[in-house]
Coordinates of C-alpha atoms and ligand atoms in Angstrom, one line a residue:
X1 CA -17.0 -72.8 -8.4
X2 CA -19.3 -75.5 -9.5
X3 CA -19.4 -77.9 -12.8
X4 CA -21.6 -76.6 -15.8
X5 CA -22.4 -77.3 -19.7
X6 CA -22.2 -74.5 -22.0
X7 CA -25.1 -74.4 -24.2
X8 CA -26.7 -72.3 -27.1
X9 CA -30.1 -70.5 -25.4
X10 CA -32.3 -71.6 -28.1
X11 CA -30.9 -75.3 -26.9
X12 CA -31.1 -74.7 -23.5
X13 CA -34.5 -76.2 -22.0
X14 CA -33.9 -79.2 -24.0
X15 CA -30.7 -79.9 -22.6
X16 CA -32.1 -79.2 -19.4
X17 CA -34.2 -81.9 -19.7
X18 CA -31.8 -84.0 -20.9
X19 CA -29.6 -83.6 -18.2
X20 CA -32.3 -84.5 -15.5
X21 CA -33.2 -87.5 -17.5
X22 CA -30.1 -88.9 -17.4
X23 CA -29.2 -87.4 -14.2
X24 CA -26.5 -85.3 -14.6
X25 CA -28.5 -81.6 -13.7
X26 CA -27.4 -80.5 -10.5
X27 CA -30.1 -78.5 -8.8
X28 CA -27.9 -77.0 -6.4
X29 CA -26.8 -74.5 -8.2
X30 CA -28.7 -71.8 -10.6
X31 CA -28.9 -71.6 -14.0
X32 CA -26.5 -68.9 -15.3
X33 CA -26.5 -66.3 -18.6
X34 CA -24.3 -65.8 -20.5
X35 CA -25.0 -63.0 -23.8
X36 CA -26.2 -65.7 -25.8
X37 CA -24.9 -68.9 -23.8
X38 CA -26.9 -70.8 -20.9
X39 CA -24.6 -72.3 -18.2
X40 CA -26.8 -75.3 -17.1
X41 CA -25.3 -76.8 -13.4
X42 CA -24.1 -80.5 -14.1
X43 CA -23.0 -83.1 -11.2
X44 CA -20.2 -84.5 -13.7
X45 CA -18.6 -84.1 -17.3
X46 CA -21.5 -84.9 -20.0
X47 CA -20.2 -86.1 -23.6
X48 CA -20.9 -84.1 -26.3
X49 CA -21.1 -80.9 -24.2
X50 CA -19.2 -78.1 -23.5
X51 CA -18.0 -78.6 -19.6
X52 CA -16.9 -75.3 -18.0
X53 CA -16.0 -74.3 -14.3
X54 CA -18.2 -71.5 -13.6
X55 CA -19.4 -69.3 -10.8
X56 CA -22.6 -70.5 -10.2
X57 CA -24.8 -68.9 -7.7
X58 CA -26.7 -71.9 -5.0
X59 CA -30.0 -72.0 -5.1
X60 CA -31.9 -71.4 -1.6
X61 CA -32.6 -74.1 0.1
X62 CA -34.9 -74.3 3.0
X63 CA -33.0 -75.8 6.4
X64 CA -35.1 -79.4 6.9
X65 CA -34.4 -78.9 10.3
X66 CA -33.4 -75.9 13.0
X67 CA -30.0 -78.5 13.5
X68 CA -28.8 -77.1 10.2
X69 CA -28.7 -73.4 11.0
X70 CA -28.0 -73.3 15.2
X71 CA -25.4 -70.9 16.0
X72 CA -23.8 -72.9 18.7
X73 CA -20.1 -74.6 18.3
X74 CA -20.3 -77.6 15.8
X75 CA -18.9 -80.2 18.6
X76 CA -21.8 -79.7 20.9
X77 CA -24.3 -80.5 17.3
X78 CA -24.5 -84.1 18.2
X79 CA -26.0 -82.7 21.7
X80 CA -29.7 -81.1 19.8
X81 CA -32.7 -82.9 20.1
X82 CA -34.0 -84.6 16.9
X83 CA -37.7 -83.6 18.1
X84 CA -39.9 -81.9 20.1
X85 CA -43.6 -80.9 20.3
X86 CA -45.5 -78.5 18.4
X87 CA -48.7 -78.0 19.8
X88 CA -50.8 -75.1 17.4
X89 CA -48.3 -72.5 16.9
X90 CA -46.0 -73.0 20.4
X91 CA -43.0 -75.6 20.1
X92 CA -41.6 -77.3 23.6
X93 CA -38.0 -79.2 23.2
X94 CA -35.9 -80.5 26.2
X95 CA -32.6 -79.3 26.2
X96 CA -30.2 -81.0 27.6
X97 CA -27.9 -79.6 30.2
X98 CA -25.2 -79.1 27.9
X99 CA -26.9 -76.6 25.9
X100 CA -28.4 -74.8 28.6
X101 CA -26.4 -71.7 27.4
X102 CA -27.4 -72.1 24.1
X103 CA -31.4 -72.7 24.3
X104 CA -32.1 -69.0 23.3
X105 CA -29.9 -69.5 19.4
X106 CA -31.7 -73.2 19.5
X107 CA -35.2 -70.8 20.3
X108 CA -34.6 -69.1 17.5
X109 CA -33.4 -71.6 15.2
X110 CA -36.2 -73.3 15.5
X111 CA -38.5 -70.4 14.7
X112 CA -37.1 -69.2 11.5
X113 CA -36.8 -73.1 9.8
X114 CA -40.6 -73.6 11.5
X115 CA -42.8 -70.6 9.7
X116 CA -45.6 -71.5 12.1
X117 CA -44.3 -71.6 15.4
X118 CA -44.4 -68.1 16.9
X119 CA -43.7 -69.1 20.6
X120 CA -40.7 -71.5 22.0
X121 CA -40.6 -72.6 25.5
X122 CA -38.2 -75.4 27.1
X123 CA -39.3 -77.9 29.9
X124 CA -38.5 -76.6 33.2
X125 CA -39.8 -79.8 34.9
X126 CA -41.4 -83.0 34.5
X127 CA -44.9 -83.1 34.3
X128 CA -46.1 -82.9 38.1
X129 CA -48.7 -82.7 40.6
X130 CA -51.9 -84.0 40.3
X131 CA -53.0 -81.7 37.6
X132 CA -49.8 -83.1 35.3
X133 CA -48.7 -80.0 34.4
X134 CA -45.0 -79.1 33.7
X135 CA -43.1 -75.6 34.3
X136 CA -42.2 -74.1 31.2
X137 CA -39.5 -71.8 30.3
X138 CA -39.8 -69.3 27.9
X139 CA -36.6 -68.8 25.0
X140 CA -37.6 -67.3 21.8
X141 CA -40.1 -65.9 19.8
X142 CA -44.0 -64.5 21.3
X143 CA -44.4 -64.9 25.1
X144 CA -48.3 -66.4 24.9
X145 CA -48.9 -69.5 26.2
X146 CA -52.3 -70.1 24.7
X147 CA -53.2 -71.4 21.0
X148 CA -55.6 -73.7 19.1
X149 CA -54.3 -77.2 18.2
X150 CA -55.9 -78.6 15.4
X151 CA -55.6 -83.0 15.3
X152 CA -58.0 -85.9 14.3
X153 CA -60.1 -83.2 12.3
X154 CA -61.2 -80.5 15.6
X155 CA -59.6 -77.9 17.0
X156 CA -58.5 -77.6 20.8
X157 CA -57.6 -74.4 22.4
X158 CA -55.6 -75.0 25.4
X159 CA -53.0 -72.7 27.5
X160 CA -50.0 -75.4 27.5
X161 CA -48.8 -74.0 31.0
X162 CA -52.3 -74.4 32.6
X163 CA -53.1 -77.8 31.5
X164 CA -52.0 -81.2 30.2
X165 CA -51.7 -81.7 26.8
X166 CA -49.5 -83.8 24.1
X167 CA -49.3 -84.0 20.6
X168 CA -47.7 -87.2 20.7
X169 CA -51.4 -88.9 21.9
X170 CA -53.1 -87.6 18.3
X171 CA -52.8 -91.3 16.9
X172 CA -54.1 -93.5 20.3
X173 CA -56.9 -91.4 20.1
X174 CA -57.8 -92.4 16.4
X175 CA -57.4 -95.7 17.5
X176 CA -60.4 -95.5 20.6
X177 CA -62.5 -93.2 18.1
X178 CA -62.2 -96.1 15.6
X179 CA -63.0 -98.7 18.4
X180 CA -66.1 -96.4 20.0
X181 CA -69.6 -97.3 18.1
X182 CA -72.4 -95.1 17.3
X183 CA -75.1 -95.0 20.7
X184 CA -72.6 -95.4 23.3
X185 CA -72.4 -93.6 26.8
X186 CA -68.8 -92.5 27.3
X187 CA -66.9 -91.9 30.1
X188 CA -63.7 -89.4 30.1
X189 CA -62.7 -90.0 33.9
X190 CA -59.5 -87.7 33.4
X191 CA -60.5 -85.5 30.0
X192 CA -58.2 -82.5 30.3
X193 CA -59.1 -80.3 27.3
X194 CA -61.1 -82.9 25.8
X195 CA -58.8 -84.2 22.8
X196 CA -60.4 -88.2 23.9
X197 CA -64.3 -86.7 24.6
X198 CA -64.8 -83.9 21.4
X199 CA -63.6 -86.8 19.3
X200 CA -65.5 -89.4 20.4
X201 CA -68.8 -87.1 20.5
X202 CA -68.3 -87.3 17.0
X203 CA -69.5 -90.5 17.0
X204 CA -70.9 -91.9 20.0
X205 CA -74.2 -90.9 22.2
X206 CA -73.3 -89.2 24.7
X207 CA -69.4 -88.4 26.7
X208 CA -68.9 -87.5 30.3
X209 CA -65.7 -85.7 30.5
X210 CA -64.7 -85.6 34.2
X211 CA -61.0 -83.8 35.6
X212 CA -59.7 -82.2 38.4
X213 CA -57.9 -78.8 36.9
X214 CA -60.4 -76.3 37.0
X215 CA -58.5 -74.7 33.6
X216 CA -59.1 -78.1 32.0
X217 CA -62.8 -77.9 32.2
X218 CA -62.6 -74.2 30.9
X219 CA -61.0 -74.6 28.1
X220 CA -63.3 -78.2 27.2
X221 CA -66.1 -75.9 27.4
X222 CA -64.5 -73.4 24.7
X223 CA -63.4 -76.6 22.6
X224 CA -67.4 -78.2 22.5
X225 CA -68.6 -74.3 21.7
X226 CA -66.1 -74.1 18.8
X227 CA -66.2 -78.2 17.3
X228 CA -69.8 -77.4 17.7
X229 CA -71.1 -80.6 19.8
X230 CA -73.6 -81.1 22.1
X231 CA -73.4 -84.3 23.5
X232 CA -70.0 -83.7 25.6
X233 CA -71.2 -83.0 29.7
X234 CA -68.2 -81.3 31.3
X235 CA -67.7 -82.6 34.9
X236 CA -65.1 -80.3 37.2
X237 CA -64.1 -82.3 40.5
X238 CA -62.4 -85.5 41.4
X239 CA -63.6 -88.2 39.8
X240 CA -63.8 -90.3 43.1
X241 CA -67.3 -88.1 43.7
X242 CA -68.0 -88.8 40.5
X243 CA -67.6 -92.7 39.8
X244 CA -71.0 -94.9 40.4
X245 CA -73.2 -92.2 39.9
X246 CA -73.1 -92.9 35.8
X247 CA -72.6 -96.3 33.8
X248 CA -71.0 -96.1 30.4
X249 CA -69.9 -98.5 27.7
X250 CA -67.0 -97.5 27.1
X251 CA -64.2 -95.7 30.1
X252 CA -60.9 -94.0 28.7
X253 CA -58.3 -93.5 31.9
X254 CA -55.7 -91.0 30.7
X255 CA -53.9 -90.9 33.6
X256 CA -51.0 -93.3 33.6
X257 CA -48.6 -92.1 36.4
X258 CA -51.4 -93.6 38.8
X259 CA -54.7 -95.1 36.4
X260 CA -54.0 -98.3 38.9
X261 CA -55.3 -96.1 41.7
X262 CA -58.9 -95.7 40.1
X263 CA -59.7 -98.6 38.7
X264 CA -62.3 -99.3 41.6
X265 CA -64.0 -96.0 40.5
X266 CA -63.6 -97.4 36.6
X267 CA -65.2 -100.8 37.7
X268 CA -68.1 -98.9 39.5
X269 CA -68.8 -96.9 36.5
X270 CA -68.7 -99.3 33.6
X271 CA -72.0 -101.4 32.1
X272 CA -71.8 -105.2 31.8
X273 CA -69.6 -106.4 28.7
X274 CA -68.2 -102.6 28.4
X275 CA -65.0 -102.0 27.2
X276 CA -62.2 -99.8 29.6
X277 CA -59.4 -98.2 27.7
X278 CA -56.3 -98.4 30.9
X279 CA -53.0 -96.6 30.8
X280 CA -49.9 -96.7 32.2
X281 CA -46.4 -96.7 32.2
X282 CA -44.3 -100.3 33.0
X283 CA -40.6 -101.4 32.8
X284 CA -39.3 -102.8 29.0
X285 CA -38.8 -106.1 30.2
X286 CA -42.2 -106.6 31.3
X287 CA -44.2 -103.7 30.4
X288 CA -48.3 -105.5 31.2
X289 CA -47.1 -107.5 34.2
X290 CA -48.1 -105.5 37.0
X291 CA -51.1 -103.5 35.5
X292 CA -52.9 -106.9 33.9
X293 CA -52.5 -108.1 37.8
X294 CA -54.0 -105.1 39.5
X295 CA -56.7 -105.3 37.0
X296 CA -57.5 -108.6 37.7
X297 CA -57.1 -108.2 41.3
X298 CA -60.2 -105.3 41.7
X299 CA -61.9 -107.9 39.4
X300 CA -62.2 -110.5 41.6
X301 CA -63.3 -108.0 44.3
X302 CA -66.2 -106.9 42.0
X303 CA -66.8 -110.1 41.2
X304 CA -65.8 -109.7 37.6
X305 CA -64.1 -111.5 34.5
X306 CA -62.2 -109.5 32.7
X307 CA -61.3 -110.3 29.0
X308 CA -58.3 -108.3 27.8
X309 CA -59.0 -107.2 23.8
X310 CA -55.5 -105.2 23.4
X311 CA -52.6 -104.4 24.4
X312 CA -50.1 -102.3 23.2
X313 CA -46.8 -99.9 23.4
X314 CA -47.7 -96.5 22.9
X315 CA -44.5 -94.8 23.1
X316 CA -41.1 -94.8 25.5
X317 CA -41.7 -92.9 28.4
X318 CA -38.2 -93.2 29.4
X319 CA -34.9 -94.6 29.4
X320 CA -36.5 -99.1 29.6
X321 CA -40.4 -97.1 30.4
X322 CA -42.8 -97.6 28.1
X323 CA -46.3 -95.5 28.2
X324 CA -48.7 -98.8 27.4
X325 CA -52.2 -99.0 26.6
X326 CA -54.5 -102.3 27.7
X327 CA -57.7 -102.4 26.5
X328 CA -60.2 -105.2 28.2
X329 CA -64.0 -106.1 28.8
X330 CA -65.7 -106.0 32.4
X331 CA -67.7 -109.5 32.3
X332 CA -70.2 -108.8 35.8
X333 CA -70.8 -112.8 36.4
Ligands
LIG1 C1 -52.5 -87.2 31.6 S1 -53.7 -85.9 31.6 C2 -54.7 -86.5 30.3 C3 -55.6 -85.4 29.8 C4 -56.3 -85.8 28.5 N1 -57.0 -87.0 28.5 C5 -55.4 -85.7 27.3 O1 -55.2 -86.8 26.6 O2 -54.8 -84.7 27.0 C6 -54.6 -86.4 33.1 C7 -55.7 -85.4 33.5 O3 -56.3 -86.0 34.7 C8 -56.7 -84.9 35.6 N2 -56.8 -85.5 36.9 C9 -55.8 -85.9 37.8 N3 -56.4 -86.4 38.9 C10 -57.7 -86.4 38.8 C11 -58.8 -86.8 39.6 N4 -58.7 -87.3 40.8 N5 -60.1 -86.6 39.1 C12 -60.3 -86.1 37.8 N6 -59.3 -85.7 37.0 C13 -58.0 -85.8 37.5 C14 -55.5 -83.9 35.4 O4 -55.9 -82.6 35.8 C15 -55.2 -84.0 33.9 O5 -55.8 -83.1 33.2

């Protein structure tokens, strides 16, 4: 039973709008008929009107989140993850251990509240091996692993349990595509799919897109067929064979578990005064610390100044990690 005003019909849009002027209209509930009487929902008594208890029907409300409609015991609720990735039409959520027995009701959940998801895996792993790829479980919904993820205005196709990929990155790489400048050369030492190089094309001369995982490189050559750009050279191999033989402007090293390891290969690649985009991963209490010193270290060895222009958090990584970001100039003296 909810609260509602009793009203003539030939009244009843003006009252309607009276009641959501001064607040009173409840839209929870549907507006019921009654011969020639509206029943209008109301959140309290209105004076001057007819107040009634009636049986009101709810209006349908889209779930906000897959949390809302879960089938799985209301003390274990606190338990669900508030997010997890959507990359094109696939969703991937941790679960935690807890819910283990539950992840094919949280699958599901999740596809009926998310119209566009047709495919829901869970992590099976961390992201491992030198490819950084993670196992993936399947738990609801289409069993295909490949889709087009569309961010920063292109579209990347991309099998998520082939290659590296996250959503979360979409905003950092606005950031370098607003830092890159028209007539640069760039180098991708660790491009995956080529969500860093396709954008970048858009505006700069030319991008070498180097990485390891064979898959990577297949699917960066679908993604520069179908953004339509021409100025992106795909590079399969380590980029240890690859470093030296090309100066650029500008170096992006996506590769934060062990960036440190390469930044010889990134110092032997990059022009005078060029800019190199580092990541890695450091502890919250000192999150730069190591990485600026390391940096500074092959510096000296290249006989180099470096200038650091930015520095930032990029997200937590985990519990007291942070993935960071440090952008700095190579100064050759
Ligand atoms: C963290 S992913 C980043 C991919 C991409 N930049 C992105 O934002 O989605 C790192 C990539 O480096 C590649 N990789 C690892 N070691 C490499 C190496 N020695 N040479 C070239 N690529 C490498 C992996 O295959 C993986 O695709």
């Amino acid at each position: 039973m909810a609260l509602g005003v009793k009203v003539p019909k030939k009244d009843g849009e003006k009252i309607r709008r009276m009641l959501i002027d001064i607040g009173a209209y409840n839209p929870e509930y549907k507006i019921k008929r009654e011969g020639d009487f509206l029943i209008i929902p109301v959140k309290y008594p209105v004076e001057g009107l007819t107040v009634i208890e009636a049986d009101l029907e709810r209006v349908n409300r889209r779930p906000n989140s897959y949390k809302e409609i879960v089938n799985i015991p209301p003390s274990l609720k606190t338990l669900l993850p508030t997010s997890f990735d959507i990359i094109g039409d696939i969703a991937i959520i941790e679960i935690p251990e807890k819910l283990l027995e539950y992840r094919k009701e949280i699958g599901e959940a999740i596809l009926k509240v998310h119209k566009g998801i047709k495919a829901v895996f869970m992590k099976g792993s961390k992201v491992q091996g030198k490819y950084r790829v993670r196992e993936l479980i399947h738990i609801a919904g289409v069993r295909k692993t490949e889709t087009i993820h569309r961010e920063n205005g292109i579209r990347l196709k991309l099998d998520v349990s082939k290659v590296y990929f996250s959503p979360r990155l979409a905003t950092e790489r606005r950031r370098i595509y607003e830092r890159s400048k028209e007539g640069e050369i760039v180098f991708d030492m660790f491009a995956g799919v080529g969500p860093y190089s396709i954008l970048l094309a858009k505006k700069v001369k030319m991008v070498f897109a180097c990485d390891i995982n064979p898959w990577a490189i297949i699917y960066l050559e679908e993604n520069i067929r179908i953004n339509k750009i021409n100025n992106v050279v795909p590079i399969l191999g380590d980029v240890r064979k690859v470093a030296g033989k090309l100066k650029a402007d500008r170096i992006i090293m996506n590769l934060p578990r062990y960036a440190g390891e390469f930044l010889r290969e990134a110092f032997m690649s990059i022009k005078n005064e060029g800019v190199i985009h580092y990541y890695g991963f450091g502890p919250e209490h000192d999150p730069y610390g190591e990485h600026i010193a390391r940096i500074e270290k092959i510096s000296e060895e290249f006989d180099a100044k470096i200038k650091i222009l930015d520095k930032r958090i990029i997200r937590n990584y985990a519990p007291r990690q942070y993935n960071i970001a440090l952008d700095f100039q190579v100064i050759f003296s």
